[in-house]
Coordinates of C-alpha atoms and ligand atoms in Angstrom, one line a residue:
M215 CA -68.6 97.5 235.4
S216 CA -69.2 101.7 235.2
K217 CA -71.9 103.8 234.5
S218 CA -70.7 105.2 232.1
V219 CA -70.0 102.0 230.2
E220 CA -73.6 100.7 230.9
I221 CA -75.1 103.4 229.2
I222 CA -72.8 103.2 226.7
R223 CA -74.5 99.8 225.4
D224 CA -77.8 100.0 226.8
R225 CA -78.0 102.8 224.2
A226 CA -75.4 101.9 221.3
G227 CA -74.9 97.8 221.8
N228 CA -72.7 95.4 222.7
Q229 CA -70.5 94.7 220.2
P230 CA -66.8 96.0 220.8
I231 CA -65.5 99.3 219.2
Q232 CA -62.5 99.1 218.2
L233 CA -61.3 102.4 217.4
A234 CA -61.8 105.8 219.3
L235 CA -61.4 108.9 217.6
I236 CA -60.7 112.5 219.1
L237 CA -61.7 115.7 218.0
G238 CA -60.0 119.4 218.2
S239 CA -61.2 122.7 217.3
G240 CA -63.5 123.0 214.3
L241 CA -63.3 119.6 214.2
G242 CA -66.8 118.9 215.6
H243 CA -68.6 117.6 213.2
L244 CA -66.2 115.0 211.4
A245 CA -68.6 112.9 214.2
Y246 CA -71.3 113.4 212.2
A247 CA -70.5 111.1 209.7
V248 CA -70.9 107.9 212.1
E249 CA -73.8 105.3 211.7
G250 CA -75.0 105.1 215.3
V251 CA -75.9 106.7 217.9
A252 CA -74.7 109.9 220.1
I253 CA -74.3 110.0 223.6
P254 CA -74.0 114.0 224.8
Y255 CA -71.6 113.9 227.6
A256 CA -73.7 115.4 230.1
D257 CA -75.7 112.2 230.0
L258 CA -72.0 110.3 230.8
P259 CA -71.0 110.0 233.9
G260 CA -67.0 111.2 234.7
F261 CA -66.8 112.7 231.0
P262 CA -65.8 116.0 230.2
H263 CA -67.4 119.3 231.1
V264 CA -66.6 120.9 227.6
S265 CA -66.6 124.6 227.7
V266 CA -65.0 125.8 224.8
S267 CA -67.0 126.6 221.6
G268 CA -66.7 125.0 218.1
H269 CA -66.8 121.7 220.1
N270 CA -69.1 119.9 219.9
P271 CA -69.5 118.1 223.3
S272 CA -71.4 113.8 222.9
L273 CA -69.9 111.0 222.2
H274 CA -70.6 109.3 218.8
V275 CA -70.7 105.4 218.9
G276 CA -71.9 103.5 215.6
T277 CA -70.0 102.1 212.4
L278 CA -67.4 104.4 209.9
E279 CA -66.6 103.0 206.9
G280 CA -67.5 99.5 208.5
V281 CA -65.5 99.2 211.2
R282 CA -67.0 100.0 214.9
V283 CA -66.1 103.4 215.9
A284 CA -66.5 105.6 218.8
V285 CA -65.7 110.0 218.5
L286 CA -64.9 111.7 220.7
G287 CA -66.7 115.1 219.5
A288 CA -65.1 117.7 221.6
R289 CA -61.8 117.4 224.4
E290 CA -62.0 119.5 228.0
H291 CA -58.7 121.0 227.8
Y292 CA -56.1 121.7 231.2
Y293 CA -57.1 125.3 230.3
E294 CA -60.8 124.9 231.0
K295 CA -60.1 123.9 234.4
G296 CA -56.2 122.9 235.8
N297 CA -57.5 119.4 235.3
P298 CA -54.4 117.3 233.3
A299 CA -56.5 114.4 233.2
A300 CA -59.4 115.6 232.6
M301 CA -60.3 113.0 229.6
R302 CA -58.8 109.4 231.6
V303 CA -62.3 108.2 232.8
A304 CA -63.8 108.2 229.0
L305 CA -60.4 106.6 227.7
E306 CA -61.0 104.1 230.5
T307 CA -64.6 103.7 229.8
L308 CA -63.5 102.8 226.1
K309 CA -61.1 101.1 226.3
A310 CA -63.5 98.2 228.8
L311 CA -66.1 98.9 225.4
G312 CA -62.7 97.3 223.3
V313 CA -61.3 100.5 222.0
S314 CA -57.6 98.9 221.2
S315 CA -56.4 102.3 219.6
V316 CA -56.9 106.1 219.4
I317 CA -56.4 108.5 216.9
A318 CA -56.1 112.5 218.4
T319 CA -57.2 115.3 216.5
N320 CA -56.1 119.0 217.3
A321 CA -55.8 122.2 215.7
A322 CA -51.8 123.6 215.9
G323 CA -49.9 126.5 215.0
S324 CA -47.6 125.4 212.5
L325 CA -43.2 126.5 213.3
R326 CA -42.1 125.8 209.7
A327 CA -42.0 127.3 206.8
D328 CA -43.1 124.2 204.3
I329 CA -46.6 123.7 207.0
R330 CA -48.5 125.8 206.2
P331 CA -52.8 126.6 207.2
G332 CA -54.3 124.7 206.2
D333 CA -52.3 121.2 205.5
L334 CA -51.6 118.5 208.3
M335 CA -49.5 117.1 210.7
L336 CA -49.0 113.7 211.5
L337 CA -47.0 113.7 215.1
S338 CA -43.6 111.6 215.1
D339 CA -43.5 112.9 219.0
H340 CA -43.9 115.8 221.2
I341 CA -42.4 118.0 224.1
N342 CA -44.7 118.4 227.2
F343 CA -43.7 122.4 227.2
S344 CA -46.0 122.6 230.1
G345 CA -44.8 120.5 232.8
L346 CA -47.4 118.9 233.6
N347 CA -49.3 115.3 233.1
P348 CA -52.4 113.7 233.8
L349 CA -50.8 111.1 236.2
I350 CA -49.1 113.0 239.0
G351 CA -50.9 111.0 242.2
E352 CA -51.6 108.3 240.5
P353 CA -50.0 105.6 243.0
T354 CA -48.8 102.5 242.3
D355 CA -45.6 102.3 239.6
T356 CA -48.1 101.7 236.3
R357 CA -47.8 105.4 236.8
F358 CA -44.0 105.4 235.2
V359 CA -45.1 105.3 231.6
P360 CA -42.5 104.5 228.7
M361 CA -42.7 107.6 225.9
T362 CA -40.1 106.1 223.6
D363 CA -42.6 105.6 220.9
A364 CA -45.5 106.7 222.2
H365 CA -46.6 107.6 218.7
N366 CA -47.4 104.9 217.6
P367 CA -45.3 103.0 214.6
A368 CA -47.7 101.2 212.6
M369 CA -50.9 103.4 212.7
R370 CA -48.1 105.9 211.4
V371 CA -47.4 103.6 208.3
A372 CA -51.1 103.2 208.0
L373 CA -52.3 106.5 208.2
Q374 CA -49.0 107.1 206.1
A375 CA -50.3 105.1 203.0
A376 CA -54.0 106.4 203.6
A377 CA -52.6 109.5 203.6
K378 CA -50.8 108.6 199.8
T379 CA -53.7 106.7 198.5
E380 CA -55.4 109.6 198.7
G381 CA -52.9 112.5 197.5
V382 CA -53.0 114.1 200.8
A383 CA -49.6 115.0 201.9
L384 CA -49.0 114.5 205.8
P385 CA -45.1 115.9 206.9
E386 CA -44.4 114.7 209.9
G387 CA -43.2 116.3 213.1
V388 CA -43.5 116.7 216.7
Y389 CA -46.0 119.0 218.5
A390 CA -44.8 121.5 221.8
W391 CA -48.2 121.1 224.0
Y392 CA -48.3 124.8 225.5
S393 CA -51.2 124.6 228.7
G394 CA -52.9 128.2 227.2
P395 CA -55.8 129.7 226.9
S396 CA -53.7 132.6 226.3
F397 CA -51.4 131.9 222.9
E398 CA -48.2 132.1 222.9
T399 CA -45.1 135.0 222.6
P400 CA -43.0 134.6 219.8
A401 CA -40.2 134.4 222.7
E402 CA -41.7 131.3 223.6
I403 CA -42.4 130.0 219.6
R404 CA -38.7 130.7 219.2
A405 CA -37.0 128.8 222.4
I406 CA -39.8 125.7 221.4
K407 CA -38.2 126.4 218.1
I408 CA -34.6 125.6 219.1
L409 CA -36.3 122.7 221.5
G410 CA -37.3 120.5 218.5
G411 CA -41.3 122.1 218.2
D412 CA -42.3 121.8 214.8
A413 CA -46.1 122.8 215.8
V414 CA -47.8 124.1 218.9
G415 CA -51.1 123.6 220.8
M416 CA -52.7 123.2 223.7
S417 CA -54.5 120.0 223.6
T418 CA -53.7 116.0 223.2
V419 CA -50.5 115.9 225.1
P420 CA -52.1 114.5 228.2
E421 CA -54.5 112.3 226.5
V422 CA -51.3 110.5 224.0
I423 CA -50.2 110.1 228.1
L424 CA -53.4 108.4 229.5
A425 CA -53.9 106.7 226.3
R426 CA -50.0 104.9 226.9
F427 CA -50.9 104.4 230.4
L428 CA -54.1 102.6 229.7
G429 CA -52.0 100.2 227.3
L430 CA -54.5 102.3 224.0
K431 CA -52.6 102.6 221.0
V432 CA -51.8 105.9 219.9
A433 CA -51.7 108.2 216.8
A434 CA -52.1 111.8 216.2
I435 CA -53.3 114.7 214.1
S436 CA -52.7 118.8 214.2
T437 CA -54.8 120.5 211.4
I438 CA -52.6 123.7 211.3
T439 CA -54.6 126.9 211.4
N440 CA -51.6 129.1 211.5
M441 CA -48.3 129.7 211.3
A442 CA -47.1 130.5 215.6
A443 CA -46.7 133.7 217.1
G444 CA -44.1 135.6 215.1
L445 CA -44.3 134.1 212.1
S446 CA -46.3 136.3 210.6
D447 CA -48.7 139.1 210.3
E448 CA -51.4 137.0 210.7
K449 CA -53.4 137.9 214.0
I450 CA -54.2 134.8 216.1
S451 CA -57.1 134.3 217.7
H452 CA -59.3 131.9 218.9
E453 CA -62.0 132.5 216.1
H454 CA -59.0 132.2 213.4
T455 CA -59.0 128.7 214.4
K456 CA -62.6 128.0 213.9
A457 CA -62.6 129.8 210.6
M458 CA -59.5 127.8 209.5
A459 CA -59.6 124.4 210.9
P460 CA -62.4 123.4 208.4
L461 CA -59.6 124.1 205.0
G462 CA -57.9 120.8 207.4
A463 CA -60.9 118.6 208.4
A464 CA -61.7 118.1 204.4
K465 CA -58.5 116.6 203.5
L466 CA -58.1 114.9 207.5
E467 CA -61.8 113.3 207.2
K468 CA -60.8 111.1 203.7
I469 CA -57.3 110.0 205.6
L470 CA -59.1 108.6 208.4
R471 CA -61.8 107.0 206.3
C472 CA -59.2 105.5 204.5
Y473 CA -57.1 104.1 207.3
L474 CA -60.7 102.9 209.0
R475 CA -61.6 101.3 205.2
A476 CA -57.7 99.1 204.9
M477 CA -58.6 98.6 208.7
S478 CA -61.9 96.4 208.2
Ligands
HPA15 N1 -51.2 128.4 219.6 C1 -51.6 127.3 220.3 N2 -52.6 126.4 220.4 C2 -53.3 126.7 218.6 C3 -52.5 127.2 217.8 C4 -51.1 127.7 218.2 O1 -50.8 128.8 217.3 N3 -53.2 127.7 216.8 C5 -54.4 126.6 217.0 N4 -54.2 125.4 218.2

């Protein structure tokens, strides 16, 4: 048993955890809704080192809407240290603690006129625009992970049902992963549009690949913080992302709570 599994069991109890949530930029406060304990990543060997402002680098384990959950208050992005597998130990640890499904969230720029800042987008699929992969170097044939239906159809149906119950619009679209940390150029955004992207961001895709590799079901939701580069006059910045994320966060929290109630 890994040291992190032991520490989490010790502080949060032995009951299996059902679902893990990964929180994106400006969404970290959702973790405080969990009734349970918060364990700083620094106490958990192998957990990420997060250096991005606007993130809460702790694992919150406890109950939310009657479901035993683990909320990762922050993620390590590829652009921080160049490690696309930065979230691997965290996901392996949560799997060992019973987790069978993961919902990842992120902040993203929209390429679609009908999906505006403050809106949410459920990922129907993704494009790995970075060419990177967290499984490079994995020595066995288990690395050849099928990615058809990577964004779990049954979870998406359940998230759509929750959105409908809560009266929140939840359009689906394709998320393109761009490594960052610089934002995209307008020409890159035009290219992503031609390739079929609806939103662009700097995260989530490595975690979806890792989750599928580990046999975890996964779904992901973007909170749209801006129109992508060149699509509006608004200046794109990390400050702007952090300021805009809470607009979608309230809607996201409603959907997630309703989804968990239906699970419990
Ligand atoms: N591009 C990449 N990542 C982002 C964006 C964007 O426009 N907005 C929030 N995260």
